[in-house]
Short mmCIF file of C-alpha atoms and ligand atoms in Angstrom, two decimals:
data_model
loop_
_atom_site.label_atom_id
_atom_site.label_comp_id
_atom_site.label_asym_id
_atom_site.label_seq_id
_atom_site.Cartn_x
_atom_site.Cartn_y
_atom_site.Cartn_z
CA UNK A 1 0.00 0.00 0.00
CA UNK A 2 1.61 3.60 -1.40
CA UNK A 3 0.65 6.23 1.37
CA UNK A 4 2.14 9.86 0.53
CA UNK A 5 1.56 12.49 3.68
CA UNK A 6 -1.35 14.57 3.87
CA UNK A 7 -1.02 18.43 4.24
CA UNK A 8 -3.44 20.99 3.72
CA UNK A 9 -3.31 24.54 1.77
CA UNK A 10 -5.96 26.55 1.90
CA UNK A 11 -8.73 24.11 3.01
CA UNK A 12 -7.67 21.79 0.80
CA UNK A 13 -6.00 18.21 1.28
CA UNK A 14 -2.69 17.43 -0.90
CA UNK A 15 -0.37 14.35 -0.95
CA UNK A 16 3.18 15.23 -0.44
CA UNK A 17 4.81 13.72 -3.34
CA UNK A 18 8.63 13.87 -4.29
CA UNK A 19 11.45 16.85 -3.53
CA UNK A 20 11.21 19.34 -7.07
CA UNK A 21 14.22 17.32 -8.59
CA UNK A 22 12.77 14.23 -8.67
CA UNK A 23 10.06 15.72 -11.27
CA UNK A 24 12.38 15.69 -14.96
CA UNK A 25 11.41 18.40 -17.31
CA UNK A 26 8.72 17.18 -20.19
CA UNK A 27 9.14 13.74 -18.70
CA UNK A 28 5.74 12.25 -16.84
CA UNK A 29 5.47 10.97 -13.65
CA UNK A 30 3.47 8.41 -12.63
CA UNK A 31 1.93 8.51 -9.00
CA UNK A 32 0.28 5.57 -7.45
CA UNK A 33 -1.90 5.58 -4.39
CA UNK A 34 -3.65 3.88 -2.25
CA UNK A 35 -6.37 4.87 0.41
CA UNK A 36 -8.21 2.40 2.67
CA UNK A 37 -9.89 0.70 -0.15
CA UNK A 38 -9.95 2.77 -3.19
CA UNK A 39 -6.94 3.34 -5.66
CA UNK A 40 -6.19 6.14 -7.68
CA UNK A 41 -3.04 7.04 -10.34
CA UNK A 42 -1.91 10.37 -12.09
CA UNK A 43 0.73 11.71 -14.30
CA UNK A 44 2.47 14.64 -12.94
CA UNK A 45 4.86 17.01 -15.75
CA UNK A 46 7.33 19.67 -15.33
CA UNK A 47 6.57 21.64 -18.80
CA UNK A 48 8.49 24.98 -19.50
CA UNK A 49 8.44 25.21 -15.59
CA UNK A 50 5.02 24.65 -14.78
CA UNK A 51 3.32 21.69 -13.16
CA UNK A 52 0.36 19.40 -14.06
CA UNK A 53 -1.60 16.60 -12.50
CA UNK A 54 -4.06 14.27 -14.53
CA UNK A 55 -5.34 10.86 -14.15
CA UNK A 56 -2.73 8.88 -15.50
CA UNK A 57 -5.75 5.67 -17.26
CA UNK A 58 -6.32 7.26 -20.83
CA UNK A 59 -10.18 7.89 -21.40
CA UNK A 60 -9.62 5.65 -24.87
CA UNK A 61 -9.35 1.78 -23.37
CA UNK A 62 -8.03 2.93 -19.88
CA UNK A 63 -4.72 1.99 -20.31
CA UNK A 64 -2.36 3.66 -17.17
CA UNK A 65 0.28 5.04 -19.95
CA UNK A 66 -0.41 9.10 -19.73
CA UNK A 67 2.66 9.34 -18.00
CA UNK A 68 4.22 7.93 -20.75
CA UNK A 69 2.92 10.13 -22.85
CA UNK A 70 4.70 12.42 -25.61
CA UNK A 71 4.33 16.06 -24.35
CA UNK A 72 3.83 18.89 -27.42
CA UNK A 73 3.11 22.01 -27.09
CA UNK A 74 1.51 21.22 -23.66
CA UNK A 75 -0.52 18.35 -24.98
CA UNK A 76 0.49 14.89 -24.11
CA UNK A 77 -0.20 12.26 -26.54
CA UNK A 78 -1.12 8.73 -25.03
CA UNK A 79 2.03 6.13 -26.45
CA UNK A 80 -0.84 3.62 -27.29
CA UNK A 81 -3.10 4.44 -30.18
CA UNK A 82 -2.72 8.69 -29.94
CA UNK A 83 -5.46 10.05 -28.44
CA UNK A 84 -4.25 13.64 -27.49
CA UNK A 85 -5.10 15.87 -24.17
CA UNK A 86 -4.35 19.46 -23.37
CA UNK A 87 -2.79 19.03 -19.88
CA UNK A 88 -4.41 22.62 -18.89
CA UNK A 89 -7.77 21.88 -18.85
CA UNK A 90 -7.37 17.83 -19.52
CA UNK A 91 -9.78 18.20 -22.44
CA UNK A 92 -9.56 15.99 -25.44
CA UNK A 93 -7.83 17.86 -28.83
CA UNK A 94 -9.11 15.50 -31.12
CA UNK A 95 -12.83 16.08 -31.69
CA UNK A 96 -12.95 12.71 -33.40
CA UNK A 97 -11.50 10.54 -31.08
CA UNK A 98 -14.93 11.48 -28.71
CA UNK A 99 -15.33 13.87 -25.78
CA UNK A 100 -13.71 12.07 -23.27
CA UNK A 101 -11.21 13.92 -21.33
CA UNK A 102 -8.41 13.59 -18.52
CA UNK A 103 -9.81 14.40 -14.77
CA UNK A 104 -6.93 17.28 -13.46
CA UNK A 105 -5.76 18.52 -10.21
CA UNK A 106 -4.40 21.02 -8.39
CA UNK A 107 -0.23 20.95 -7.91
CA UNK A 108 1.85 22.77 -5.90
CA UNK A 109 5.32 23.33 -5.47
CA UNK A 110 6.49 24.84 -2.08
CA UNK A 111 10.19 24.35 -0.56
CA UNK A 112 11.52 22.09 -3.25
CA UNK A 113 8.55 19.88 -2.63
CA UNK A 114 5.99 18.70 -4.96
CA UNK A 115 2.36 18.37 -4.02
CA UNK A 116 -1.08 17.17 -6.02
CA UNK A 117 -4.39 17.62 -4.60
CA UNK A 118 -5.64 14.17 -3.47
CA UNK A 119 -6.81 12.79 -6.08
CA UNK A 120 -10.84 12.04 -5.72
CA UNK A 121 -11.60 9.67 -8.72
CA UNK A 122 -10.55 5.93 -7.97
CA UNK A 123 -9.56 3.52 -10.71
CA UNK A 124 -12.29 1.33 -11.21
CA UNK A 125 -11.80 -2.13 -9.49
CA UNK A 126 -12.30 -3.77 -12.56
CA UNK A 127 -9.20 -2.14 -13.95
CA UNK A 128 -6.97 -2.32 -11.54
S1 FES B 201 -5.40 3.71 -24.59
FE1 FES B 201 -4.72 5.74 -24.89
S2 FES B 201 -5.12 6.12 -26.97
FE2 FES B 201 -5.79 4.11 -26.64
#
């Protein structure tokens, strides 16, 4: 079981993640946790020095490869069959490939720490 700590910022609950370095520019991270019973994953990036958080299981067949993900122009492409997100707003650049979108949240970076607002959509226990 992957517990991160538990802070809070501004009424708000975040996982403590990893110290800044650990997070390579335009390369993904993938974060893993667990809580009581439920299970959720995201893909944090470092792009031209901001942060982003989304779910890390592509909308497409669910596969948990975001974080492997090329990264264009602030859009990371899914290594599997292409389906393309903005990793702003998470939404889907590809009108043809459907409306299905990544969940995002919140991250933070305070004292050479990384933190992601806990994440509140599980994987589904089917997938996992
Ligand atoms: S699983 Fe991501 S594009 Fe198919």
């Amino acid at each position: 079981m992957i517990k991160y700590p538990i802070v809070n910022f501004d009424n708000k609950e975040y996982l403590k993640i990893c110290k800044s370095s650990e997070l390579l520019i335009g390369k993904g991270m993938k974060v893993h946790y667990d809580d009581s019973d439920e299970v959720y994953e995201v893909a944090i990036f470092r792009i031209e020095g901001l942060l982003y958080c989304v779910q890390n299981h592509c909308p497409h067949q669910h596969a948990p490869e975001i974080f492997n993900g090329l990264v264009k122009d602030c859009v990371v492409t899914c290594p599997l069959h292409g389906w393309s997100y903005n990793l702003k707003d998470g939404l889907n650049k590809n009108p043809k490939q459907g409306l299905r979108s990544l969940e995002t949240f919140d991250v933070i970076e305070k004292d050479n720490w990384i933190y992601i607002e806990k994440p509140n959509i599980p994987i589904p226990k089917w997938r996992r």
